[in-house]
């Protein structure tokens, strides 16, 4: 099936909506991660102590809310783009397209829950911890630590599903002969790097705690941004 045959199955207005959703979702993902408070430029977003975490959040609470709101909106928007693209890919290649969509469908609610906990529950608990009297300090610390650990523990399966879905999406683009094959292969390679990098321990248990995560995540997000532009503009292969 040629790309033009595959693309003709998609209503132009739906295609443009899906492409725009993917574009804006990727932009919000980049902007939210840039705005996310951290210890230093390029530094960890996970301070080593409860006191450090609480002060990082409270001292940057407005940026904390804004960045997590952006990230919370980013993943549903991108999923809408994937869903729109699936309508085309499922006709050219249902073998890779369906599991890719299912993996994105798993990652999206996980990321939404993570952003809700980390971006809105943790700031409330951090403020309570810093304002607590000595007798309440231990309980407040336990609540903040538990909430933070819960959010960061969900990050691993969420990112694993997201990267694996991206790799399968690239493979589906190749099978369906949709868009440039070199571009599609980049998606496959990025997906494999994510999956194999996690299995081998390069990215660590929580992904975001390792410096190598940042350039990798930026590269993958830029790939999704270009995919959204291609979907919106609807060029031939």
CSV table of C-alpha atoms in Angstrom, one decimal:
chain,number,residue,atom,x,y,z
A,1,UNK,CA,0.0,0.0,0.0
A,2,UNK,CA,1.4,3.4,-0.9
A,3,UNK,CA,1.3,6.3,1.5
A,4,UNK,CA,-1.1,8.2,-0.7
A,5,UNK,CA,-3.5,5.2,-0.7
A,6,UNK,CA,-3.2,4.8,3.1
A,7,UNK,CA,-3.6,8.5,3.7
A,8,UNK,CA,-6.7,8.7,1.6
A,9,UNK,CA,-8.5,6.7,4.2
A,10,UNK,CA,-8.3,9.6,6.7
A,11,UNK,CA,-10.7,12.5,6.6
A,12,UNK,CA,-8.6,15.7,6.2
A,13,UNK,CA,-10.2,17.5,9.1
A,14,UNK,CA,-9.6,14.5,11.4
A,15,UNK,CA,-6.0,14.2,10.1
A,16,UNK,CA,-5.3,17.9,10.8
A,17,UNK,CA,-6.9,17.6,14.3
A,18,UNK,CA,-4.7,14.6,15.0
A,19,UNK,CA,-1.6,16.2,13.7
A,20,UNK,CA,-2.2,19.4,15.6
A,21,UNK,CA,-2.9,17.4,18.8
A,22,UNK,CA,0.4,15.6,18.4
A,23,UNK,CA,2.3,18.8,17.7
A,24,UNK,CA,0.9,20.7,20.6
A,25,UNK,CA,1.3,17.6,22.9
A,26,UNK,CA,5.0,17.3,22.0
A,27,UNK,CA,5.5,21.1,22.5
A,28,UNK,CA,3.8,20.9,25.9
A,29,UNK,CA,6.0,17.9,26.8
A,30,UNK,CA,9.1,19.8,26.0
A,31,UNK,CA,8.0,23.0,27.7
A,32,UNK,CA,6.8,21.2,30.8
A,33,UNK,CA,10.1,19.4,31.2
A,34,UNK,CA,12.1,22.6,30.7
A,35,UNK,CA,9.9,24.5,33.2
A,36,UNK,CA,10.0,21.7,35.8
A,37,UNK,CA,12.0,22.8,38.8
A,38,UNK,CA,15.2,21.0,39.5
A,39,UNK,CA,18.3,21.4,41.8
A,40,UNK,CA,20.3,23.0,39.0
A,41,UNK,CA,20.3,23.4,35.2
A,42,UNK,CA,20.5,19.8,33.9
A,43,UNK,CA,20.4,18.6,37.5
A,44,UNK,CA,18.2,16.0,39.1
A,45,UNK,CA,14.5,16.6,39.7
A,46,UNK,CA,14.7,14.2,42.7
A,47,UNK,CA,16.6,15.8,45.6
A,48,UNK,CA,18.2,13.4,48.0
A,49,UNK,CA,16.2,14.3,51.1
A,50,UNK,CA,12.6,14.9,52.1
A,51,UNK,CA,13.6,18.4,53.3
A,52,UNK,CA,15.3,19.1,50.0
A,53,UNK,CA,12.3,17.9,48.0
A,54,UNK,CA,9.9,19.9,50.1
A,55,UNK,CA,11.9,23.1,49.8
A,56,UNK,CA,12.4,22.6,46.0
A,57,UNK,CA,8.7,22.3,45.5
A,58,UNK,CA,7.6,25.1,47.9
A,59,UNK,CA,10.2,27.6,46.7
A,60,UNK,CA,9.1,27.0,43.0
A,61,UNK,CA,5.5,26.2,43.6
A,62,UNK,CA,4.1,28.2,40.7
A,63,UNK,CA,6.5,26.7,38.2
A,64,UNK,CA,5.7,23.3,39.7
A,65,UNK,CA,2.0,23.7,39.1
A,66,UNK,CA,2.5,25.1,35.6
A,67,UNK,CA,4.9,22.5,34.5
A,68,UNK,CA,2.8,19.6,35.7
A,69,UNK,CA,-0.3,21.0,34.2
A,70,UNK,CA,1.5,21.2,30.8
A,71,UNK,CA,2.7,17.6,31.2
A,72,UNK,CA,-0.7,16.4,32.3
A,73,UNK,CA,-2.3,17.9,29.1
A,74,UNK,CA,0.6,16.7,26.8
A,75,UNK,CA,0.0,13.0,26.9
A,76,UNK,CA,-3.8,12.9,26.2
A,77,UNK,CA,-3.2,15.3,23.3
A,78,UNK,CA,-0.5,13.1,21.9
A,79,UNK,CA,-2.7,10.0,22.3
A,80,UNK,CA,-5.4,11.7,20.2
A,81,UNK,CA,-2.7,12.1,17.5
A,82,UNK,CA,-1.8,8.4,17.8
A,83,UNK,CA,-5.4,7.4,17.7
A,84,UNK,CA,-5.9,9.5,14.5
A,85,UNK,CA,-2.8,8.0,12.9
A,86,UNK,CA,-3.9,4.5,13.9
A,87,UNK,CA,-7.0,4.8,11.6
A,88,UNK,CA,-4.6,5.0,8.7
A,89,UNK,CA,-1.9,2.5,9.9
A,90,UNK,CA,-4.5,-0.2,10.8
A,91,UNK,CA,-5.4,-0.5,7.1
A,92,UNK,CA,-1.7,-0.7,6.0
A,93,UNK,CA,-0.3,-2.6,9.0
A,94,UNK,CA,-2.5,-3.8,11.8
A,95,UNK,CA,0.2,-6.1,13.2
A,96,UNK,CA,2.3,-3.3,14.7
A,97,UNK,CA,-0.3,-0.6,14.9
A,98,UNK,CA,-2.6,-2.2,17.4
A,99,UNK,CA,0.0,-3.1,20.1
A,100,UNK,CA,1.5,0.4,19.6
A,101,UNK,CA,-1.9,2.0,20.3
A,102,UNK,CA,-2.5,-0.2,23.3
A,103,UNK,CA,0.9,0.7,24.8
A,104,UNK,CA,0.2,4.4,24.3
A,105,UNK,CA,-3.2,3.8,25.8
A,106,UNK,CA,-1.5,2.3,28.9
A,107,UNK,CA,1.1,5.1,29.2
A,108,UNK,CA,-1.4,8.0,28.9
A,109,UNK,CA,-3.5,7.3,32.1
A,110,UNK,CA,-0.3,6.4,34.0
A,111,UNK,CA,1.3,9.7,33.1
A,112,UNK,CA,-1.9,11.6,33.9
A,113,UNK,CA,-2.0,10.0,37.4
A,114,UNK,CA,1.8,10.6,37.9
A,115,UNK,CA,1.3,14.3,37.1
A,116,UNK,CA,-1.7,14.6,39.4
A,117,UNK,CA,0.2,13.1,42.3
A,118,UNK,CA,3.6,14.8,41.7
A,119,UNK,CA,2.3,18.1,40.5
A,120,UNK,CA,-0.6,18.8,42.8
A,121,UNK,CA,-0.7,16.4,45.8
A,122,UNK,CA,3.0,16.6,46.5
A,123,UNK,CA,3.0,20.4,46.7
A,124,UNK,CA,0.2,20.3,49.3
A,125,UNK,CA,2.1,17.7,51.3
A,126,UNK,CA,5.4,19.6,51.0
A,127,UNK,CA,3.8,22.8,52.4
A,128,UNK,CA,2.2,20.8,55.2
A,129,UNK,CA,5.7,19.2,56.0
A,130,UNK,CA,7.5,22.5,56.1
A,131,UNK,CA,4.8,24.1,58.3
A,132,UNK,CA,4.4,21.1,60.7
A,133,UNK,CA,5.4,21.4,64.3
A,134,UNK,CA,8.0,18.9,65.6
A,135,UNK,CA,5.4,16.4,66.8
A,136,UNK,CA,3.8,16.3,63.3
A,137,UNK,CA,7.1,16.4,61.3
A,138,UNK,CA,7.6,12.6,61.1
A,139,UNK,CA,4.1,11.9,59.9
A,140,UNK,CA,4.2,14.7,57.4
A,141,UNK,CA,7.6,13.4,56.1
A,142,UNK,CA,6.2,9.9,55.7
A,143,UNK,CA,3.2,11.1,53.7
A,144,UNK,CA,5.4,13.2,51.4
A,145,UNK,CA,7.9,10.4,50.9
A,146,UNK,CA,5.1,7.9,50.2
A,147,UNK,CA,3.4,10.1,47.7
A,148,UNK,CA,6.7,10.9,45.9
A,149,UNK,CA,7.7,7.3,45.8
A,150,UNK,CA,4.3,6.3,44.5
A,151,UNK,CA,4.6,8.8,41.6
A,152,UNK,CA,8.2,7.9,40.7
A,153,UNK,CA,7.4,4.2,40.9
A,154,UNK,CA,4.7,4.6,38.2
A,155,UNK,CA,7.2,6.4,36.0
A,156,UNK,CA,9.1,3.3,35.0
A,157,UNK,CA,6.1,1.3,33.5
A,158,UNK,CA,4.7,4.5,32.0
A,159,UNK,CA,7.9,5.3,30.1
A,160,UNK,CA,8.5,1.7,29.2
A,161,UNK,CA,5.1,1.5,27.5
A,162,UNK,CA,5.6,4.9,25.9
A,163,UNK,CA,9.0,4.1,24.4
A,164,UNK,CA,8.0,0.6,23.3
A,165,UNK,CA,4.9,2.0,21.7
A,166,UNK,CA,7.0,4.5,19.8
A,167,UNK,CA,9.2,1.8,18.5
A,168,UNK,CA,6.2,-0.2,17.3
A,169,UNK,CA,4.8,2.9,15.8
A,170,UNK,CA,7.9,3.4,13.7
A,171,UNK,CA,7.7,-0.2,12.6
A,172,UNK,CA,4.1,0.3,11.6
A,173,UNK,CA,5.0,3.4,9.5
A,174,UNK,CA,7.6,1.2,7.7
A,175,UNK,CA,5.1,-1.6,7.1
A,176,UNK,CA,2.4,0.7,5.9
A,177,UNK,CA,4.9,2.6,3.7
A,178,UNK,CA,3.7,5.9,5.3
A,179,UNK,CA,6.1,8.9,5.3
A,180,UNK,CA,9.8,8.7,4.9
A,181,UNK,CA,11.3,5.3,5.7
A,182,UNK,CA,14.5,6.8,7.2
A,183,UNK,CA,12.3,8.9,9.6
A,184,UNK,CA,10.3,5.8,10.5
A,185,UNK,CA,13.5,3.8,11.2
A,186,UNK,CA,14.6,6.6,13.6
A,187,UNK,CA,11.4,5.8,15.6
A,188,UNK,CA,12.2,2.1,15.7
A,189,UNK,CA,15.8,2.8,16.9
A,190,UNK,CA,14.7,5.2,19.6
A,191,UNK,CA,12.1,2.7,20.8
A,192,UNK,CA,14.7,0.0,20.9
A,193,UNK,CA,17.1,2.2,22.8
A,194,UNK,CA,14.5,2.9,25.4
A,195,UNK,CA,13.5,-0.7,25.9
A,196,UNK,CA,17.0,-2.2,25.9
A,197,UNK,CA,18.4,0.8,27.9
A,198,UNK,CA,15.9,0.1,30.6
A,199,UNK,CA,16.3,-3.7,30.6
A,200,UNK,CA,20.1,-3.3,30.8
A,201,UNK,CA,19.8,-0.8,33.6
A,202,UNK,CA,21.3,2.2,31.8
A,203,UNK,CA,18.3,4.4,32.6
A,204,UNK,CA,18.1,3.1,36.2
A,205,UNK,CA,14.9,2.1,38.0
A,206,UNK,CA,13.1,5.5,37.7
A,207,UNK,CA,14.4,6.8,34.3
A,208,UNK,CA,14.4,10.5,35.3
A,209,UNK,CA,17.2,10.0,37.8
A,210,UNK,CA,19.9,9.4,35.2
A,211,UNK,CA,21.6,12.2,33.2
A,212,UNK,CA,21.3,10.1,29.9
A,213,UNK,CA,17.5,10.3,30.2
A,214,UNK,CA,17.4,14.0,29.2
A,215,UNK,CA,19.0,13.8,25.7
A,216,UNK,CA,17.1,10.6,24.9
A,217,UNK,CA,13.7,12.0,26.0
A,218,UNK,CA,14.4,15.2,24.0
A,219,UNK,CA,15.3,13.2,20.8
A,220,UNK,CA,12.1,11.1,21.2
A,221,UNK,CA,9.9,14.1,21.8
A,222,UNK,CA,11.3,15.9,18.7
A,223,UNK,CA,10.6,12.7,16.7
A,224,UNK,CA,7.0,12.9,17.8
A,225,UNK,CA,6.8,16.6,17.0
A,226,UNK,CA,8.0,15.9,13.4
A,227,UNK,CA,5.5,13.1,13.1
A,228,UNK,CA,2.8,15.5,14.1
A,229,UNK,CA,3.9,17.9,11.5
A,230,UNK,CA,3.9,15.2,8.8
A,231,UNK,CA,0.5,14.0,9.9
A,232,UNK,CA,-0.9,17.6,9.8
A,233,UNK,CA,0.7,18.5,6.4
A,234,UNK,CA,-0.1,15.1,4.9
A,235,UNK,CA,2.9,14.8,2.5
A,236,UNK,CA,3.5,11.8,0.2
A,237,UNK,CA,6.2,9.3,1.2
